[in-house]
């Protein structure tokens, strides 16, 4: 972390101690989504444009994530799946019609976190790219159904 006294690029060290005081609670989000092996539960099909805070709870046994992408008009979840299963997906950048819209990286099992994103109108895809640690080939969670979509207007 950075404090005003040490400036960017200089670590700020601190100690966490067992103390007395209130336990911090996670503020409520606008949209609650449960990440469970291997689906997003509670993901709405439609949201209004603007800032949206997703409260993500991992109730699964593996780590999960929720990456959000805005797709160009006319592109859908099926187009993304087709791309992800192609050789091109293994060797190159995402297609030009996929735009990073934010998301939440790793959320450990039985943990919750909030992420706020600014959504513009369009078609969005959410996916978990974490590997399935219970499978020898480490198949990504989206291949097991942990993928979804919503529209914003």
PDB file of C-alpha atoms in Angstrom:
ATOM      1  CA  UNK A   1       0.000   0.000   0.000  1.00  0.00           C
ATOM      2  CA  UNK A   2       1.051   3.612  -0.446  1.00  0.00           C
ATOM      3  CA  UNK A   3       0.820   6.463   1.998  1.00  0.00           C
ATOM      4  CA  UNK A   4       1.304  10.153   1.158  1.00  0.00           C
ATOM      5  CA  UNK A   5       4.587  10.148   3.104  1.00  0.00           C
ATOM      6  CA  UNK A   6       6.325   7.355   1.228  1.00  0.00           C
ATOM      7  CA  UNK A   7       5.033   8.019  -2.317  1.00  0.00           C
ATOM      8  CA  UNK A   8       4.234   5.712  -5.211  1.00  0.00           C
ATOM      9  CA  UNK A   9       6.523   2.749  -5.662  1.00  0.00           C
ATOM     10  CA  UNK A  10       7.638   2.713  -2.051  1.00  0.00           C
ATOM     11  CA  UNK A  11       6.024   0.080   0.146  1.00  0.00           C
ATOM     12  CA  UNK A  12       4.232   1.075   3.278  1.00  0.00           C
ATOM     13  CA  UNK A  13       4.618  -1.546   5.981  1.00  0.00           C
ATOM     14  CA  UNK A  14       2.155  -2.122   8.776  1.00  0.00           C
ATOM     15  CA  UNK A  15       1.373  -4.768  11.342  1.00  0.00           C
ATOM     16  CA  UNK A  16      -1.978  -6.432  11.868  1.00  0.00           C
ATOM     17  CA  UNK A  17      -2.590  -7.288  15.474  1.00  0.00           C
ATOM     18  CA  UNK A  18      -5.347  -9.027  17.323  1.00  0.00           C
ATOM     19  CA  UNK A  19      -7.205  -6.175  18.877  1.00  0.00           C
ATOM     20  CA  UNK A  20     -10.476  -5.237  20.328  1.00  0.00           C
ATOM     21  CA  UNK A  21     -13.051  -3.499  18.267  1.00  0.00           C
ATOM     22  CA  UNK A  22     -15.785  -4.146  15.818  1.00  0.00           C
ATOM     23  CA  UNK A  23     -15.387  -6.775  13.166  1.00  0.00           C
ATOM     24  CA  UNK A  24     -15.523  -5.204   9.729  1.00  0.00           C
ATOM     25  CA  UNK A  25     -18.515  -6.164   7.647  1.00  0.00           C
ATOM     26  CA  UNK A  26     -18.782  -6.009   3.904  1.00  0.00           C
ATOM     27  CA  UNK A  27     -21.115  -3.231   2.734  1.00  0.00           C
ATOM     28  CA  UNK A  28     -24.119  -4.385   0.748  1.00  0.00           C
ATOM     29  CA  UNK A  29     -23.764  -4.464  -3.011  1.00  0.00           C
ATOM     30  CA  UNK A  30     -26.312  -3.527  -5.656  1.00  0.00           C
ATOM     31  CA  UNK A  31     -26.277  -7.069  -7.037  1.00  0.00           C
ATOM     32  CA  UNK A  32     -25.485 -10.219  -5.040  1.00  0.00           C
ATOM     33  CA  UNK A  33     -23.961 -13.078  -7.008  1.00  0.00           C
ATOM     34  CA  UNK A  34     -22.960 -16.432  -5.567  1.00  0.00           C
ATOM     35  CA  UNK A  35     -20.044 -18.233  -7.207  1.00  0.00           C
ATOM     36  CA  UNK A  36     -20.453 -21.962  -6.816  1.00  0.00           C
ATOM     37  CA  UNK A  37     -18.895 -24.925  -8.555  1.00  0.00           C
ATOM     38  CA  UNK A  38     -19.530 -24.188 -11.487  1.00  0.00           C
ATOM     39  CA  UNK A  39     -22.064 -21.420 -11.985  1.00  0.00           C
ATOM     40  CA  UNK A  40     -22.988 -17.837 -11.193  1.00  0.00           C
ATOM     41  CA  UNK A  41     -26.160 -17.792  -9.099  1.00  0.00           C
ATOM     42  CA  UNK A  42     -28.210 -14.593  -8.947  1.00  0.00           C
ATOM     43  CA  UNK A  43     -26.677 -12.901 -11.985  1.00  0.00           C
ATOM     44  CA  UNK A  44     -29.499 -10.743 -13.387  1.00  0.00           C
ATOM     45  CA  UNK A  45     -30.322 -10.826 -17.085  1.00  0.00           C
ATOM     46  CA  UNK A  46     -30.625  -7.023 -17.233  1.00  0.00           C
ATOM     47  CA  UNK A  47     -28.987  -4.074 -15.414  1.00  0.00           C
ATOM     48  CA  UNK A  48     -29.207  -0.308 -15.760  1.00  0.00           C
ATOM     49  CA  UNK A  49     -26.234   1.657 -17.041  1.00  0.00           C
ATOM     50  CA  UNK A  50     -23.957   3.343 -14.522  1.00  0.00           C
ATOM     51  CA  UNK A  51     -21.940   2.283 -11.503  1.00  0.00           C
ATOM     52  CA  UNK A  52     -22.917  -1.138 -10.178  1.00  0.00           C
ATOM     53  CA  UNK A  53     -21.444  -2.860  -7.149  1.00  0.00           C
ATOM     54  CA  UNK A  54     -21.469  -6.634  -7.349  1.00  0.00           C
ATOM     55  CA  UNK A  55     -21.243  -8.447  -4.024  1.00  0.00           C
ATOM     56  CA  UNK A  56     -19.643 -11.780  -4.836  1.00  0.00           C
ATOM     57  CA  UNK A  57     -19.756 -14.731  -2.453  1.00  0.00           C
ATOM     58  CA  UNK A  58     -17.818 -17.894  -3.191  1.00  0.00           C
ATOM     59  CA  UNK A  59     -19.827 -20.771  -1.736  1.00  0.00           C
ATOM     60  CA  UNK A  60     -17.893 -23.362  -3.726  1.00  0.00           C
ATOM     61  CA  UNK A  61     -15.000 -25.547  -2.691  1.00  0.00           C
ATOM     62  CA  UNK A  62     -12.551 -24.067  -5.205  1.00  0.00           C
ATOM     63  CA  UNK A  63     -11.289 -20.533  -5.813  1.00  0.00           C
ATOM     64  CA  UNK A  64     -13.317 -18.588  -8.363  1.00  0.00           C
ATOM     65  CA  UNK A  65     -13.298 -15.251 -10.160  1.00  0.00           C
ATOM     66  CA  UNK A  66     -15.801 -13.182 -12.112  1.00  0.00           C
ATOM     67  CA  UNK A  67     -14.303 -11.447 -15.123  1.00  0.00           C
ATOM     68  CA  UNK A  68     -16.622  -9.084 -17.009  1.00  0.00           C
ATOM     69  CA  UNK A  69     -16.346  -8.269 -20.709  1.00  0.00           C
ATOM     70  CA  UNK A  70     -18.388  -5.981 -22.939  1.00  0.00           C
ATOM     71  CA  UNK A  71     -18.959  -7.497 -26.375  1.00  0.00           C
ATOM     72  CA  UNK A  72     -19.407  -5.547 -29.590  1.00  0.00           C
ATOM     73  CA  UNK A  73     -22.968  -5.374 -30.974  1.00  0.00           C
ATOM     74  CA  UNK A  74     -24.037  -8.639 -32.566  1.00  0.00           C
ATOM     75  CA  UNK A  75     -21.595 -10.774 -30.544  1.00  0.00           C
ATOM     76  CA  UNK A  76     -22.874 -13.197 -27.885  1.00  0.00           C
ATOM     77  CA  UNK A  77     -21.792 -15.747 -25.322  1.00  0.00           C
ATOM     78  CA  UNK A  78     -21.784 -18.390 -28.080  1.00  0.00           C
ATOM     79  CA  UNK A  79     -19.232 -16.368 -30.065  1.00  0.00           C
ATOM     80  CA  UNK A  80     -16.983 -16.167 -26.999  1.00  0.00           C
ATOM     81  CA  UNK A  81     -17.261 -19.910 -26.343  1.00  0.00           C
ATOM     82  CA  UNK A  82     -16.442 -20.642 -29.973  1.00  0.00           C
ATOM     83  CA  UNK A  83     -13.353 -18.433 -29.731  1.00  0.00           C
ATOM     84  CA  UNK A  84     -12.245 -19.884 -26.367  1.00  0.00           C
ATOM     85  CA  UNK A  85     -12.361 -23.399 -27.809  1.00  0.00           C
ATOM     86  CA  UNK A  86     -10.289 -22.440 -30.845  1.00  0.00           C
ATOM     87  CA  UNK A  87      -6.492 -22.790 -31.250  1.00  0.00           C
ATOM     88  CA  UNK A  88      -6.300 -18.989 -31.627  1.00  0.00           C
ATOM     89  CA  UNK A  89      -7.415 -18.574 -27.994  1.00  0.00           C
ATOM     90  CA  UNK A  90      -4.366 -20.510 -26.816  1.00  0.00           C
ATOM     91  CA  UNK A  91      -1.849 -18.405 -28.736  1.00  0.00           C
ATOM     92  CA  UNK A  92      -3.034 -14.858 -28.920  1.00  0.00           C
ATOM     93  CA  UNK A  93      -4.888 -11.920 -27.489  1.00  0.00           C
ATOM     94  CA  UNK A  94      -8.679 -11.826 -27.192  1.00  0.00           C
ATOM     95  CA  UNK A  95     -10.616 -10.743 -30.273  1.00  0.00           C
ATOM     96  CA  UNK A  96     -11.013  -7.015 -30.919  1.00  0.00           C
ATOM     97  CA  UNK A  97     -14.760  -7.345 -30.231  1.00  0.00           C
ATOM     98  CA  UNK A  98     -14.159  -8.292 -26.562  1.00  0.00           C
ATOM     99  CA  UNK A  99     -13.548  -5.370 -24.175  1.00  0.00           C
ATOM    100  CA  UNK A 100     -12.432  -5.735 -20.557  1.00  0.00           C
ATOM    101  CA  UNK A 101     -15.071  -4.245 -18.264  1.00  0.00           C
ATOM    102  CA  UNK A 102     -13.518  -5.185 -14.933  1.00  0.00           C
ATOM    103  CA  UNK A 103     -14.357  -7.918 -12.518  1.00  0.00           C
ATOM    104  CA  UNK A 104     -12.956  -9.644  -9.485  1.00  0.00           C
ATOM    105  CA  UNK A 105      -9.891 -11.841  -9.466  1.00  0.00           C
ATOM    106  CA  UNK A 106      -9.477 -14.754  -7.102  1.00  0.00           C
ATOM    107  CA  UNK A 107     -12.041 -15.177  -4.346  1.00  0.00           C
ATOM    108  CA  UNK A 108     -11.233 -17.987  -1.933  1.00  0.00           C
ATOM    109  CA  UNK A 109     -13.799 -20.536  -0.873  1.00  0.00           C
ATOM    110  CA  UNK A 110     -16.353 -19.226   1.647  1.00  0.00           C
ATOM    111  CA  UNK A 111     -15.248 -15.594   1.215  1.00  0.00           C
ATOM    112  CA  UNK A 112     -17.057 -12.524  -0.099  1.00  0.00           C
ATOM    113  CA  UNK A 113     -15.877  -9.371  -1.848  1.00  0.00           C
ATOM    114  CA  UNK A 114     -17.354  -6.365  -3.606  1.00  0.00           C
ATOM    115  CA  UNK A 115     -16.361  -4.993  -6.982  1.00  0.00           C
ATOM    116  CA  UNK A 116     -17.746  -1.798  -8.516  1.00  0.00           C
ATOM    117  CA  UNK A 117     -17.805  -1.342 -12.269  1.00  0.00           C
ATOM    118  CA  UNK A 118     -19.154   1.380 -14.523  1.00  0.00           C
ATOM    119  CA  UNK A 119     -21.436  -0.276 -17.065  1.00  0.00           C
ATOM    120  CA  UNK A 120     -22.372   1.287 -20.378  1.00  0.00           C
ATOM    121  CA  UNK A 121     -25.230  -0.039 -22.507  1.00  0.00           C
ATOM    122  CA  UNK A 122     -24.472  -3.314 -24.257  1.00  0.00           C
ATOM    123  CA  UNK A 123     -24.149  -7.083 -23.964  1.00  0.00           C
ATOM    124  CA  UNK A 124     -21.817  -8.358 -21.246  1.00  0.00           C
ATOM    125  CA  UNK A 125     -20.240 -11.716 -20.584  1.00  0.00           C
ATOM    126  CA  UNK A 126     -19.036 -12.974 -17.195  1.00  0.00           C
ATOM    127  CA  UNK A 127     -16.710 -15.944 -16.860  1.00  0.00           C
ATOM    128  CA  UNK A 128     -14.463 -17.766 -14.437  1.00  0.00           C
ATOM    129  CA  UNK A 129     -11.133 -18.743 -15.998  1.00  0.00           C
ATOM    130  CA  UNK A 130      -9.752 -20.547 -12.949  1.00  0.00           C
ATOM    131  CA  UNK A 131      -8.621 -24.140 -13.582  1.00  0.00           C
ATOM    132  CA  UNK A 132     -10.533 -27.018 -12.034  1.00  0.00           C
ATOM    133  CA  UNK A 133      -8.019 -28.367  -9.517  1.00  0.00           C
ATOM    134  CA  UNK A 134      -9.968 -31.599  -9.225  1.00  0.00           C
ATOM    135  CA  UNK A 135      -9.394 -32.480 -12.865  1.00  0.00           C
ATOM    136  CA  UNK A 136      -6.067 -33.669 -14.157  1.00  0.00           C
ATOM    137  CA  UNK A 137      -6.246 -31.422 -17.235  1.00  0.00           C
ATOM    138  CA  UNK A 138      -7.137 -28.312 -15.187  1.00  0.00           C
ATOM    139  CA  UNK A 139     -10.121 -27.508 -17.387  1.00  0.00           C
ATOM    140  CA  UNK A 140     -11.179 -23.852 -16.920  1.00  0.00           C
ATOM    141  CA  UNK A 141     -14.372 -23.353 -14.945  1.00  0.00           C
ATOM    142  CA  UNK A 142     -16.119 -21.625 -17.868  1.00  0.00           C
ATOM    143  CA  UNK A 143     -15.883 -24.938 -19.764  1.00  0.00           C
ATOM    144  CA  UNK A 144     -17.882 -26.507 -16.940  1.00  0.00           C
ATOM    145  CA  UNK A 145     -20.648 -23.913 -17.174  1.00  0.00           C
ATOM    146  CA  UNK A 146     -19.279 -21.020 -15.128  1.00  0.00           C
ATOM    147  CA  UNK A 147     -20.116 -18.455 -17.761  1.00  0.00           C
ATOM    148  CA  UNK A 148     -23.060 -16.116 -18.127  1.00  0.00           C
ATOM    149  CA  UNK A 149     -24.266 -12.888 -19.652  1.00  0.00           C
ATOM    150  CA  UNK A 150     -26.426  -9.854 -19.036  1.00  0.00           C
ATOM    151  CA  UNK A 151     -27.517  -6.762 -20.941  1.00  0.00           C
ATOM    152  CA  UNK A 152     -27.262  -3.158 -19.858  1.00  0.00           C
ATOM    153  CA  UNK A 153     -29.479  -0.323 -21.041  1.00  0.00           C
TER     154      UNK A 153
END
